[in-house]
Coordinates of C-alpha atoms and ligand atoms in Angstrom, one line a residue:
M1 CA 53.9 65.1 0.5
T2 CA 51.6 64.5 3.4
K3 CA 51.3 65.2 7.0
N4 CA 49.5 61.9 7.5
A5 CA 51.0 60.6 10.7
S6 CA 50.4 56.9 10.1
V7 CA 51.9 57.1 6.5
L8 CA 55.0 59.0 8.0
A9 CA 55.6 56.8 10.8
W10 CA 55.5 53.7 8.5
I11 CA 57.8 55.3 5.9
D12 CA 60.3 56.0 8.8
E13 CA 60.3 52.5 9.9
M14 CA 60.5 51.3 6.5
K15 CA 63.6 53.6 5.8
A16 CA 65.2 52.3 8.9
L17 CA 65.1 48.9 7.5
V18 CA 65.9 49.1 4.0
N19 CA 68.4 52.0 4.3
P20 CA 68.1 53.9 0.9
D21 CA 70.3 56.4 -0.3
Q22 CA 67.5 58.9 -1.0
V23 CA 64.0 59.1 -0.7
V24 CA 61.9 60.6 -3.8
W25 CA 58.2 61.4 -3.2
I26 CA 56.3 60.7 -6.6
D27 CA 54.1 63.7 -7.1
G28 CA 52.5 62.6 -10.2
S29 CA 53.7 65.5 -12.3
E30 CA 54.7 64.8 -15.9
E31 CA 58.2 66.5 -15.2
Q32 CA 59.2 64.1 -12.7
L33 CA 58.0 61.0 -14.6
E34 CA 60.0 62.3 -17.6
A35 CA 63.1 62.6 -15.4
L36 CA 62.6 59.1 -14.4
R37 CA 62.3 57.8 -17.9
A38 CA 65.5 59.5 -19.0
E39 CA 67.3 58.1 -15.9
A40 CA 66.0 54.6 -16.5
C41 CA 67.3 55.0 -20.2
S42 CA 70.6 56.1 -19.3
T43 CA 71.2 52.9 -17.0
G44 CA 69.7 50.6 -19.6
E45 CA 66.6 49.5 -17.5
M46 CA 64.6 50.7 -20.2
I47 CA 64.9 51.5 -23.9
K48 CA 63.2 54.4 -25.6
L49 CA 61.4 53.4 -28.9
N50 CA 60.8 55.0 -32.0
E51 CA 59.3 58.4 -31.3
E52 CA 57.5 58.7 -34.7
K53 CA 56.0 55.3 -34.8
L54 CA 55.5 54.6 -30.9
P55 CA 55.6 58.2 -29.4
G56 CA 56.5 57.9 -25.5
C57 CA 56.8 54.4 -25.7
Y58 CA 59.4 52.1 -23.9
L59 CA 60.9 48.5 -23.9
H60 CA 62.0 46.7 -20.5
R61 CA 63.3 43.2 -20.2
T62 CA 62.9 41.5 -16.8
A63 CA 65.3 38.8 -15.6
V64 CA 64.8 35.6 -17.4
N65 CA 63.8 33.8 -14.2
D66 CA 61.3 36.5 -13.5
V67 CA 58.6 36.4 -16.1
A68 CA 55.2 35.7 -14.5
R69 CA 53.2 35.6 -11.2
V70 CA 55.0 32.9 -8.7
E71 CA 51.8 31.4 -7.4
G72 CA 54.1 28.8 -5.1
R73 CA 55.7 31.8 -3.6
T74 CA 52.7 33.9 -2.9
F75 CA 51.3 33.9 0.7
I76 CA 48.4 34.9 2.7
C77 CA 49.5 35.5 6.2
A78 CA 46.4 35.5 8.2
K79 CA 46.3 34.9 11.8
T80 CA 45.6 31.3 11.1
K81 CA 46.3 28.8 8.5
E82 CA 42.3 28.1 8.4
E83 CA 41.6 31.6 7.8
A84 CA 44.1 31.8 4.4
G85 CA 42.2 28.7 3.6
P86 CA 43.1 25.4 1.3
T87 CA 43.8 27.4 -1.8
N88 CA 46.2 29.8 -0.3
N89 CA 49.9 29.4 0.8
W90 CA 50.2 30.5 4.5
M91 CA 52.9 31.8 6.8
D92 CA 52.4 32.7 10.2
P93 CA 52.4 36.7 10.2
Q94 CA 55.2 37.2 12.8
E95 CA 57.4 34.6 11.2
A96 CA 56.7 36.1 7.7
Y97 CA 57.4 39.8 8.8
K98 CA 61.0 38.5 10.4
M99 CA 62.0 36.6 7.3
L100 CA 60.9 39.5 4.8
Y101 CA 62.5 42.0 7.1
D102 CA 65.7 39.9 7.1
I103 CA 65.6 39.7 3.3
A104 CA 64.6 43.3 3.0
R105 CA 67.2 44.9 5.5
G106 CA 69.7 47.1 3.8
S107 CA 68.5 46.2 0.5
Y108 CA 67.9 49.9 -0.8
K109 CA 71.6 50.5 0.0
G110 CA 73.0 52.7 -3.0
R111 CA 69.5 52.9 -4.0
T112 CA 66.6 55.4 -4.2
M113 CA 63.4 54.8 -2.1
Y114 CA 60.3 55.9 -4.4
V115 CA 57.0 56.8 -2.6
I116 CA 54.3 56.3 -4.7
P117 CA 50.8 57.3 -3.4
Y118 CA 48.1 55.8 -5.6
S119 CA 44.4 55.6 -5.7
M120 CA 42.6 52.3 -6.8
G121 CA 39.7 53.7 -8.6
P122 CA 38.9 57.3 -9.6
I123 CA 40.4 59.5 -7.0
G124 CA 37.6 60.6 -4.4
S125 CA 35.0 57.9 -5.5
P126 CA 33.2 56.6 -2.9
L127 CA 34.2 52.9 -4.1
A128 CA 38.1 53.9 -4.4
K129 CA 40.8 53.1 -1.9
I130 CA 44.2 54.3 -1.3
G131 CA 47.7 52.5 -1.1
V132 CA 51.3 53.5 -0.8
E133 CA 54.0 51.6 -2.5
L134 CA 57.6 51.9 -1.5
T135 CA 59.8 50.6 -4.3
D136 CA 63.4 50.8 -5.4
S137 CA 62.5 50.3 -9.1
I138 CA 61.7 53.1 -11.6
Y139 CA 60.0 50.5 -13.8
V140 CA 57.6 50.0 -11.0
V141 CA 57.2 53.8 -10.7
L142 CA 56.5 54.2 -14.3
N143 CA 54.1 51.2 -14.5
M144 CA 52.2 52.2 -11.6
A145 CA 52.0 55.7 -13.1
I146 CA 50.1 54.1 -15.9
M147 CA 48.1 51.5 -14.1
T148 CA 46.8 53.7 -11.1
R149 CA 46.1 57.0 -10.2
I150 CA 49.2 58.5 -8.6
G151 CA 50.7 61.6 -7.1
D152 CA 49.7 64.5 -4.5
K153 CA 46.1 64.7 -5.2
V154 CA 45.9 61.2 -3.6
W155 CA 47.5 62.6 -0.2
D156 CA 44.6 65.3 -0.4
V157 CA 42.0 62.8 -0.5
L158 CA 43.7 60.7 2.1
G159 CA 43.8 63.4 4.7
D160 CA 44.9 62.1 8.1
S161 CA 43.1 58.9 7.7
T162 CA 44.4 55.3 8.4
D163 CA 42.4 53.5 5.7
W164 CA 45.2 52.8 3.2
V165 CA 47.4 49.8 2.3
K166 CA 50.9 49.5 2.8
G167 CA 53.2 47.9 0.1
L168 CA 56.8 47.6 0.3
H169 CA 58.5 46.1 -2.7
C170 CA 62.2 45.3 -2.9
K171 CA 64.0 44.2 -6.0
C172 CA 66.8 42.7 -3.9
D173 CA 68.9 40.5 -6.1
I174 CA 66.1 38.9 -8.1
D175 CA 66.9 35.7 -6.5
E176 CA 64.3 33.0 -7.2
E177 CA 65.0 31.3 -4.1
K178 CA 64.3 34.1 -1.9
R179 CA 61.2 35.5 -4.0
Y180 CA 58.1 36.2 -1.9
I181 CA 55.0 37.9 -2.4
C182 CA 53.3 38.2 1.2
H183 CA 50.0 39.5 2.1
F184 CA 48.9 40.8 5.5
P185 CA 45.1 41.0 5.3
E186 CA 44.7 42.1 9.1
D187 CA 47.3 44.9 8.7
N188 CA 46.3 46.0 5.1
A189 CA 50.1 45.4 4.0
I190 CA 51.8 43.7 1.6
I191 CA 55.5 42.8 1.2
S192 CA 57.1 41.8 -2.2
V193 CA 60.8 40.9 -2.5
N194 CA 63.0 39.6 -5.2
S195 CA 61.1 40.2 -8.2
G196 CA 60.4 42.9 -10.9
Y197 CA 57.7 41.3 -12.7
G198 CA 54.2 42.9 -13.2
G199 CA 51.8 41.0 -11.0
N200 CA 54.3 40.5 -8.3
V201 CA 55.5 44.1 -7.9
L202 CA 52.7 46.4 -9.2
L203 CA 51.1 46.1 -5.8
G204 CA 48.0 47.8 -6.6
K205 CA 46.9 45.2 -9.0
K206 CA 46.6 41.7 -7.9
C207 CA 48.0 42.2 -4.5
F208 CA 45.8 45.1 -3.4
A209 CA 42.8 44.9 -5.9
L210 CA 42.1 41.4 -5.5
R211 CA 43.7 39.8 -2.4
I212 CA 43.5 42.6 0.1
A213 CA 40.5 44.0 -1.4
S214 CA 38.7 40.7 -1.4
F215 CA 39.2 40.5 2.2
Q216 CA 38.0 43.8 2.7
G217 CA 35.0 43.4 0.6
K218 CA 34.0 40.3 2.6
N219 CA 34.1 42.4 5.9
E220 CA 32.6 45.6 4.2
G221 CA 29.9 43.7 2.2
W222 CA 31.1 44.4 -1.5
M223 CA 33.1 42.4 -4.0
A224 CA 36.6 42.3 -5.7
E225 CA 36.5 40.2 -8.6
H226 CA 39.0 39.0 -11.2
M227 CA 36.6 40.3 -14.1
L228 CA 36.4 42.6 -17.0
I229 CA 33.6 45.1 -17.4
L230 CA 32.0 45.7 -20.7
G231 CA 29.2 48.0 -21.9
I232 CA 27.2 46.9 -25.1
E233 CA 25.1 49.6 -26.6
N234 CA 22.4 48.3 -29.0
P235 CA 20.9 50.2 -32.0
Q236 CA 18.4 52.1 -29.8
G237 CA 21.2 53.7 -27.8
E238 CA 20.6 51.6 -24.6
I239 CA 23.7 50.4 -22.7
K240 CA 23.9 47.3 -20.6
Y241 CA 26.9 46.3 -18.8
V242 CA 28.3 42.9 -17.9
T243 CA 31.3 41.6 -16.1
A244 CA 33.2 38.4 -17.0
A245 CA 35.6 36.5 -14.6
F246 CA 37.9 34.5 -16.9
P247 CA 41.4 33.0 -15.5
S248 CA 44.6 34.7 -16.6
A249 CA 45.4 34.7 -20.1
C250 CA 41.9 33.3 -21.0
G251 CA 40.3 36.4 -23.0
K252 CA 39.3 39.2 -20.6
T253 CA 41.1 41.9 -22.3
N254 CA 40.0 40.8 -25.7
L255 CA 36.4 40.5 -24.6
A256 CA 36.6 43.9 -22.9
M257 CA 37.6 45.7 -26.2
M258 CA 35.9 43.6 -28.9
I259 CA 34.8 44.9 -32.2
P260 CA 31.5 43.8 -33.0
P261 CA 30.9 41.6 -36.2
E262 CA 30.2 44.0 -39.3
G263 CA 26.6 42.9 -39.3
Y264 CA 26.2 44.4 -35.9
R265 CA 28.4 47.4 -36.4
V266 CA 26.1 48.4 -39.3
K267 CA 22.9 48.0 -37.1
G268 CA 24.6 50.2 -34.8
Y269 CA 26.0 48.2 -32.1
K270 CA 28.9 49.6 -30.0
V271 CA 31.0 48.2 -27.3
W272 CA 32.5 50.3 -24.3
T273 CA 35.2 48.9 -22.3
V274 CA 35.2 49.9 -18.4
G275 CA 37.6 47.4 -17.4
D276 CA 39.8 44.5 -18.6
D277 CA 40.8 42.6 -15.4
I278 CA 39.3 43.6 -12.1
A279 CA 36.0 44.8 -10.9
W280 CA 35.0 46.3 -7.6
M281 CA 31.2 45.8 -7.0
R282 CA 29.0 47.4 -4.5
Q283 CA 25.1 47.4 -4.1
G284 CA 23.9 51.0 -5.2
E285 CA 21.2 53.0 -3.3
D286 CA 18.8 51.6 -6.2
G287 CA 19.5 48.1 -5.1
R288 CA 21.4 47.2 -8.2
L289 CA 25.1 46.0 -8.1
Y290 CA 27.3 48.6 -9.6
A291 CA 30.9 48.0 -10.6
I292 CA 34.1 50.5 -10.9
N293 CA 37.3 49.4 -12.6
P294 CA 39.9 50.1 -9.8
E295 CA 42.7 50.5 -12.3
N296 CA 43.8 53.2 -14.9
G297 CA 45.5 51.4 -17.5
F298 CA 45.9 47.8 -19.2
F299 CA 48.7 45.3 -18.2
G300 CA 47.7 43.0 -21.3
V301 CA 49.0 39.9 -22.9
A302 CA 50.9 41.0 -26.1
P303 CA 51.4 37.6 -28.1
G304 CA 48.2 37.2 -30.1
T305 CA 47.2 40.8 -29.9
N306 CA 46.8 41.9 -33.7
Q307 CA 44.8 44.3 -36.0
K308 CA 42.5 41.2 -36.5
S309 CA 41.9 39.9 -33.1
N310 CA 41.9 43.1 -31.0
P311 CA 42.5 46.2 -33.0
N312 CA 41.3 48.4 -30.1
A313 CA 44.2 47.1 -27.7
L314 CA 46.7 47.3 -30.5
A315 CA 45.6 51.1 -30.8
T316 CA 45.9 51.4 -27.2
T317 CA 49.5 50.4 -27.3
K318 CA 50.5 52.9 -30.0
Q319 CA 51.7 55.8 -27.4
G320 CA 52.7 56.1 -23.9
T321 CA 53.0 52.5 -23.4
I322 CA 55.8 50.3 -21.6
F323 CA 56.4 46.8 -23.6
T324 CA 57.8 44.2 -21.2
N325 CA 59.6 41.1 -22.6
V326 CA 58.7 41.7 -26.4
A327 CA 61.1 41.4 -29.2
H328 CA 63.0 44.5 -30.3
N329 CA 63.1 45.2 -34.1
L330 CA 66.5 46.9 -34.4
D331 CA 65.7 48.1 -38.2
D332 CA 63.2 50.6 -37.0
N333 CA 63.5 50.6 -33.1
T334 CA 60.0 49.1 -32.9
V335 CA 58.6 46.0 -30.9
W336 CA 57.4 42.8 -32.4
W337 CA 55.5 39.7 -30.9
E338 CA 54.2 36.3 -32.0
S339 CA 51.1 36.9 -34.4
L340 CA 51.5 40.6 -34.5
D341 CA 51.7 40.3 -38.1
K342 CA 53.0 37.8 -40.7
N343 CA 56.3 39.7 -41.2
P344 CA 58.6 39.1 -38.1
P345 CA 61.7 41.2 -38.1
E346 CA 64.9 39.5 -39.3
N347 CA 67.3 42.2 -37.4
A348 CA 66.0 41.9 -33.7
L349 CA 66.7 41.1 -30.3
D350 CA 64.6 38.5 -28.5
W351 CA 62.9 39.0 -25.2
T352 CA 66.1 38.0 -23.5
G353 CA 68.1 40.6 -25.5
E354 CA 69.8 37.9 -27.6
P355 CA 70.3 38.4 -31.5
W356 CA 66.9 37.0 -33.2
N357 CA 66.0 36.4 -36.8
G358 CA 62.4 35.9 -36.8
K359 CA 62.2 34.5 -40.3
T360 CA 64.6 31.8 -39.5
S361 CA 64.7 31.2 -35.9
D362 CA 62.5 28.3 -34.6
K363 CA 62.7 30.2 -31.0
K364 CA 59.9 32.7 -30.0
G365 CA 60.8 36.4 -30.2
A366 CA 58.7 37.4 -27.4
H367 CA 57.9 35.7 -24.1
P368 CA 54.4 33.9 -24.1
N369 CA 53.4 36.1 -21.0
S370 CA 55.3 39.1 -22.5
R371 CA 52.9 42.2 -21.8
F372 CA 52.1 46.0 -22.7
T373 CA 51.1 48.6 -19.9
A374 CA 49.0 51.0 -21.6
P375 CA 46.9 54.1 -20.4
A376 CA 43.1 53.4 -20.3
K377 CA 42.4 56.7 -21.9
N378 CA 44.3 55.4 -25.1
C379 CA 41.6 53.0 -25.6
P380 CA 39.4 53.8 -28.7
C381 CA 36.3 52.4 -27.0
I382 CA 37.1 53.4 -23.5
S383 CA 33.6 53.9 -21.9
P384 CA 32.7 57.5 -20.8
E385 CA 31.7 56.0 -17.4
F386 CA 35.3 54.8 -17.1
D387 CA 36.4 57.8 -15.0
K388 CA 33.4 58.4 -13.1
G389 CA 33.2 57.2 -9.6
A390 CA 29.7 55.8 -9.5
G391 CA 30.3 52.7 -11.3
V392 CA 28.1 51.0 -13.9
P393 CA 25.0 48.8 -13.0
I394 CA 25.7 45.1 -13.9
S395 CA 22.9 43.1 -15.8
A396 CA 24.9 39.9 -16.0
I397 CA 28.0 38.2 -14.7
I398 CA 29.8 35.8 -16.9
F399 CA 32.0 32.9 -15.8
G400 CA 34.4 31.1 -18.3
G401 CA 37.4 29.2 -19.0
R402 CA 39.5 27.3 -21.3
R403 CA 37.9 23.8 -21.7
A404 CA 38.8 21.6 -24.9
S405 CA 35.5 19.7 -24.1
T406 CA 32.6 19.2 -21.9
T407 CA 31.4 22.8 -21.2
P408 CA 29.2 24.4 -23.8
L409 CA 29.8 27.7 -25.5
V410 CA 27.3 29.2 -23.3
Y411 CA 24.6 28.3 -20.6
Q412 CA 22.7 30.1 -18.1
S413 CA 22.4 29.2 -14.3
R414 CA 18.7 28.4 -12.9
D415 CA 19.3 31.4 -10.3
W416 CA 21.8 33.2 -8.3
N417 CA 22.9 30.5 -5.9
H418 CA 23.3 28.1 -8.8
G419 CA 25.2 30.8 -10.5
V420 CA 27.6 30.7 -7.5
F421 CA 27.9 26.9 -8.1
V422 CA 28.8 27.4 -11.6
G423 CA 31.5 29.8 -10.7
S424 CA 32.8 27.6 -8.0
I425 CA 33.3 24.4 -10.5
M426 CA 35.0 26.6 -12.9
A427 CA 38.2 24.7 -14.2
S428 CA 40.5 25.9 -17.0
E429 CA 43.7 24.9 -18.6
T430 CA 46.7 26.9 -17.1
T431 CA 48.5 29.5 -19.3
A432 CA 51.8 31.4 -19.2
A433 CA 50.5 34.2 -16.9
A434 CA 51.9 32.1 -14.0
T435 CA 55.0 30.0 -13.6
G436 CA 54.5 26.2 -14.2
A437 CA 53.2 23.8 -16.6
V438 CA 50.9 25.2 -19.4
G439 CA 47.8 23.5 -20.6
V440 CA 46.8 21.4 -17.3
L441 CA 43.3 21.5 -16.5
R442 CA 42.9 23.0 -12.9
H443 CA 40.1 24.1 -10.6
D444 CA 39.8 27.9 -10.6
P445 CA 36.6 29.0 -8.9
M446 CA 35.5 32.4 -10.1
A447 CA 39.1 32.7 -11.8
M448 CA 39.9 33.8 -8.3
K449 CA 42.2 30.7 -7.1
P450 CA 45.3 32.8 -7.3
F451 CA 43.8 35.9 -5.8
C452 CA 41.4 35.3 -3.2
G453 CA 42.7 36.5 0.1
Y454 CA 40.9 34.4 2.6
H455 CA 39.4 31.0 2.7
M456 CA 37.7 30.4 -0.5
G457 CA 34.7 28.5 1.1
D458 CA 34.0 31.6 3.1
Y459 CA 34.5 33.4 -0.3
F460 CA 31.6 31.2 -1.7
Q461 CA 29.6 31.9 1.2
H462 CA 30.1 36.0 0.6
W463 CA 28.7 35.4 -2.8
I464 CA 25.6 33.8 -1.5
D465 CA 25.2 36.4 0.9
M466 CA 25.5 39.1 -1.6
G467 CA 22.9 37.4 -3.7
E468 CA 20.7 37.5 -0.9
K469 CA 21.3 41.2 -0.1
L470 CA 20.8 42.2 -4.0
G471 CA 17.4 40.0 -4.2
E472 CA 15.6 40.5 -7.4
N473 CA 18.1 43.1 -8.3
A474 CA 20.8 40.3 -8.7
P475 CA 22.5 40.2 -12.0
K476 CA 21.8 36.9 -13.9
I477 CA 24.8 34.6 -13.9
F478 CA 26.0 32.8 -17.2
N479 CA 29.0 30.5 -18.1
V480 CA 31.0 30.7 -21.6
N481 CA 33.6 28.5 -23.0
W482 CA 35.1 29.9 -26.3
F483 CA 38.1 27.3 -26.4
R484 CA 36.1 23.9 -27.4
V485 CA 38.3 22.1 -29.8
D486 CA 37.7 19.6 -32.8
E487 CA 39.5 16.2 -33.4
D488 CA 42.4 17.9 -35.0
G489 CA 42.8 20.6 -31.8
H490 CA 41.4 23.5 -33.6
F491 CA 39.1 26.0 -32.0
I492 CA 35.5 25.5 -33.2
W493 CA 34.1 28.8 -32.1
P494 CA 35.5 31.6 -34.0
G495 CA 35.7 33.8 -30.8
F496 CA 36.9 37.2 -30.5
G497 CA 34.6 39.9 -32.0
D498 CA 32.1 37.0 -32.7
N499 CA 31.8 36.5 -29.0
L500 CA 29.2 39.4 -29.1
R501 CA 26.7 37.0 -30.8
V502 CA 26.7 35.0 -27.5
I503 CA 26.7 38.2 -25.3
E504 CA 23.6 39.2 -27.4
W505 CA 21.8 35.9 -26.4
I506 CA 22.8 36.6 -22.7
L507 CA 21.3 40.0 -22.6
K508 CA 18.1 38.6 -24.4
R509 CA 18.0 36.3 -21.5
V510 CA 18.4 39.0 -18.9
D511 CA 15.4 40.8 -20.7
G512 CA 13.4 37.7 -20.8
A513 CA 13.2 38.0 -24.6
V514 CA 14.2 34.6 -25.7
D515 CA 13.6 31.0 -24.8
A516 CA 16.2 28.4 -23.8
D517 CA 16.4 24.6 -23.3
E518 CA 16.6 23.4 -19.8
T519 CA 19.3 20.8 -19.4
A520 CA 21.1 18.9 -16.7
I521 CA 23.5 21.9 -16.0
G522 CA 21.3 24.8 -16.7
Y523 CA 19.6 26.8 -19.7
V524 CA 21.3 26.6 -22.9
P525 CA 20.5 28.4 -25.9
K526 CA 18.4 26.8 -28.8
A527 CA 20.7 26.7 -31.7
E528 CA 18.6 28.9 -34.0
D529 CA 18.4 31.8 -31.3
I530 CA 22.2 32.4 -31.6
N531 CA 22.8 34.9 -34.5
L532 CA 25.2 33.3 -37.2
E533 CA 24.5 35.5 -40.1
G534 CA 27.8 36.7 -41.9
L535 CA 29.9 33.9 -40.2
D536 CA 31.7 31.9 -43.0
N537 CA 32.7 28.4 -42.3
F538 CA 30.5 27.9 -39.2
S539 CA 27.3 26.0 -39.5
I540 CA 24.5 25.6 -37.4
D541 CA 25.8 22.0 -36.9
D542 CA 29.0 23.4 -35.7
L543 CA 27.0 25.6 -33.2
K544 CA 24.9 22.7 -32.1
T545 CA 28.1 20.3 -31.4
I546 CA 29.5 23.2 -28.8
L547 CA 26.1 23.7 -27.3
E548 CA 25.8 20.0 -26.6
V549 CA 25.5 18.9 -22.8
D550 CA 27.0 15.4 -22.8
K551 CA 25.4 13.8 -19.6
E552 CA 27.9 11.2 -19.2
K553 CA 30.7 13.5 -19.1
W554 CA 29.0 15.6 -16.9
S555 CA 28.2 12.8 -14.5
K556 CA 32.0 12.2 -14.3
E557 CA 32.5 16.0 -14.0
A558 CA 29.9 15.9 -11.1
D559 CA 32.0 13.0 -9.3
E560 CA 35.1 15.0 -10.0
I561 CA 33.8 18.2 -8.2
A562 CA 32.4 16.2 -5.4
N563 CA 36.0 14.9 -4.7
Y564 CA 37.2 18.6 -5.0
Y565 CA 34.8 19.9 -2.8
D566 CA 35.3 17.3 -0.2
T567 CA 39.2 17.2 -0.2
T568 CA 39.4 21.0 -0.6
F569 CA 36.8 23.0 1.4
G570 CA 35.3 20.5 4.1
D571 CA 32.8 22.1 6.2
H572 CA 33.4 25.7 4.7
L573 CA 31.6 24.8 1.8
P574 CA 28.0 26.5 1.9
K575 CA 25.5 24.0 2.0
E576 CA 23.7 25.5 -1.3
L577 CA 26.6 24.3 -3.3
R578 CA 26.3 21.0 -2.2
E579 CA 22.7 21.0 -2.9
S580 CA 23.3 22.4 -6.6
L581 CA 26.1 19.7 -6.9
A582 CA 23.3 16.8 -5.9
T583 CA 20.9 18.3 -8.6
L584 CA 23.7 18.2 -11.0
K585 CA 24.3 14.6 -10.4
A586 CA 20.5 13.6 -10.3
N587 CA 20.0 15.6 -13.2
C588 CA 22.8 13.6 -15.2
E589 CA 21.3 10.2 -14.2
K590 CA 17.8 11.0 -15.5
Ligands
GTP601 P1 45.3 38.3 -18.0 O1 45.6 39.8 -18.4 O2 46.2 37.4 -17.5 O3 44.2 38.4 -17.0 O4 44.6 37.7 -19.3 P2 43.2 38.0 -20.2 O5 42.2 37.2 -19.5 O6 42.9 39.4 -20.2 O7 43.5 37.4 -21.6 P3 43.7 38.0 -23.0 O8 42.5 38.7 -23.5 O9 44.9 38.8 -22.9 O10 43.9 36.6 -23.8 C1 44.7 35.9 -23.9 C2 44.9 34.9 -24.8 O11 43.7 34.5 -25.2 C3 45.6 35.4 -26.2 O12 46.4 34.7 -27.0 C4 44.2 35.7 -27.0 O13 44.6 35.6 -28.4 C5 43.3 34.3 -26.6 N1 42.0 34.6 -26.8 C6 41.2 35.5 -26.4 N2 39.8 35.6 -26.9 C7 39.8 34.5 -27.4 C8 38.6 33.9 -28.1 O14 37.5 34.3 -28.2 N3 38.9 32.6 -28.8 C9 40.2 32.2 -28.9 N4 40.3 31.1 -29.3 N5 41.4 32.7 -28.4 C10 41.2 33.7 -27.5
SPV602 C1 46.9 37.8 -14.6 O1 47.9 37.0 -14.7 O2 46.1 37.7 -14.4 C2 47.3 39.1 -15.0 C3 48.8 39.6 -15.3 O3 46.4 40.2 -15.3 S1 49.4 39.9 -13.6 O4 49.4 41.5 -13.4 O5 50.9 39.5 -13.7 O6 48.8 39.3 -12.5
MN603 MN1 44.4 39.2 -14.8

């Protein structure tokens, strides 16, 4: 427990509001967590899986109306609508508090209030920050225990400081009509009601580590980004780190844990995972940009994860993992999801708990946004730097999205500000990670559209300011697209581990070790500079196809961006971005 007056006062206030039967302080001990697991199994909230095959693993099903982030019901309650900006829903803070308190009032009756002290980032790291989440869900406690650093040691570090983030989560009745995920950046506060799904309720993750933290970062001169962090070790033993921002379900976890192609492994290349979803970045004393992963686990997309696509992720989920909304194999009490293997169980329950025969059913066994919550320390390629508070120096920042056409496999921005432009024009086809239609092309600047806690035009300005501060130490900025398709709709680029071939080119560019073609959009590789050795069924002509920059398409894209900029950001758009757009348009007309 803590003597921190600001914490105790807030908990008293919240207790009076939600009226729990009892309060349990989460101390971080294994005994306490084990007791909670047993309790969750006794009520059916979780199912204990086969202890031999999946030791310490559990299955949980959320309500069928509660399987993804709800962007339409997520609000930034800044003082004014203007401050929340055009890409966020806004509610007046006082009105929001009133509405949420009315929903939350008395909602813990007959329930327990769990108090979770947690640290985002290694405890005590100068880059870490502290939050307290109140929840009436054991599932949330157990997920937070994997995803963040929790327990009494957090109180020790907090002392009597008031610099911590308040988070109130109330399951209520999981009523979609009253579901709200609200952020109060001025108050360092988050309130989430009527949901039990990951990104809506694990308040350390998207709510704190991106929405609140991006606002803190703007005010304090650092960056909170929706980025993986990856170390690439070359045969000489030198490790370079990159971050990459891809929208939800567009390949961050996969890239963060990729296995190098065989030819690279033989030569001695290795990859080290530092993070798979969120990066906090700050300028270090030597002037370079350093990144930490504020999380302590992976909340990864299950479907598509298999021995071939991502063996490291699969290995990570073999113990101490909570699976959410996957299929339950009743024959051996294990789990299954689409494309785990070619042998779906016949005697199973689907993600809703209905009987399911994977061999004959035309329904999916796992929800497309079903997830695993797995401890980072399980990951076979977890970086030795992961737990160190200092962070890793970043050589390159990579943006990318799902684009069936137009955007080439990889290109490099001309300089930092042009790189900010490249991030700002990101567009991607929507995925199952959020509710709504899938496969619709939408703008998602820096993969932060759902996660930026303030005006996105000001966020672009913050990027430009960071570039100025970093000067010649600024990482180089690139854009990738693994998702170009042929006439039959098949992905052209093999992707996954083979993405290292592209990263290798990126790192050579960072070193100034390879030339490139200057095109209308930036520097594009000469096809012969991307190593295709050992790739079957992929020719240099295929590569040329996906490296092509079609000026006509880009000219249309530029017009579309102009329209997006004008209708969305107005005079909050930094002039540097408008200039880059004018250059792009002019380049396409040449
Ligand atoms: P969030 O956890 O929602 O932020 O997602 P993420 O960005 O970590 O995405 P993840 O790595 O889980 O990948 C999501 C989907 O993209 C999976 O179905 C993968 O199989 C697929 N995917 C990942 N990398 C590649 C790739 O290089 N090529 C292709 N074609 N698909 C990929
Ligand atoms: C995402 O949607 O980008 C995720 C999953 O990483 S969630 O935690 O639900 O946001
Ligand atoms: Mn994510």
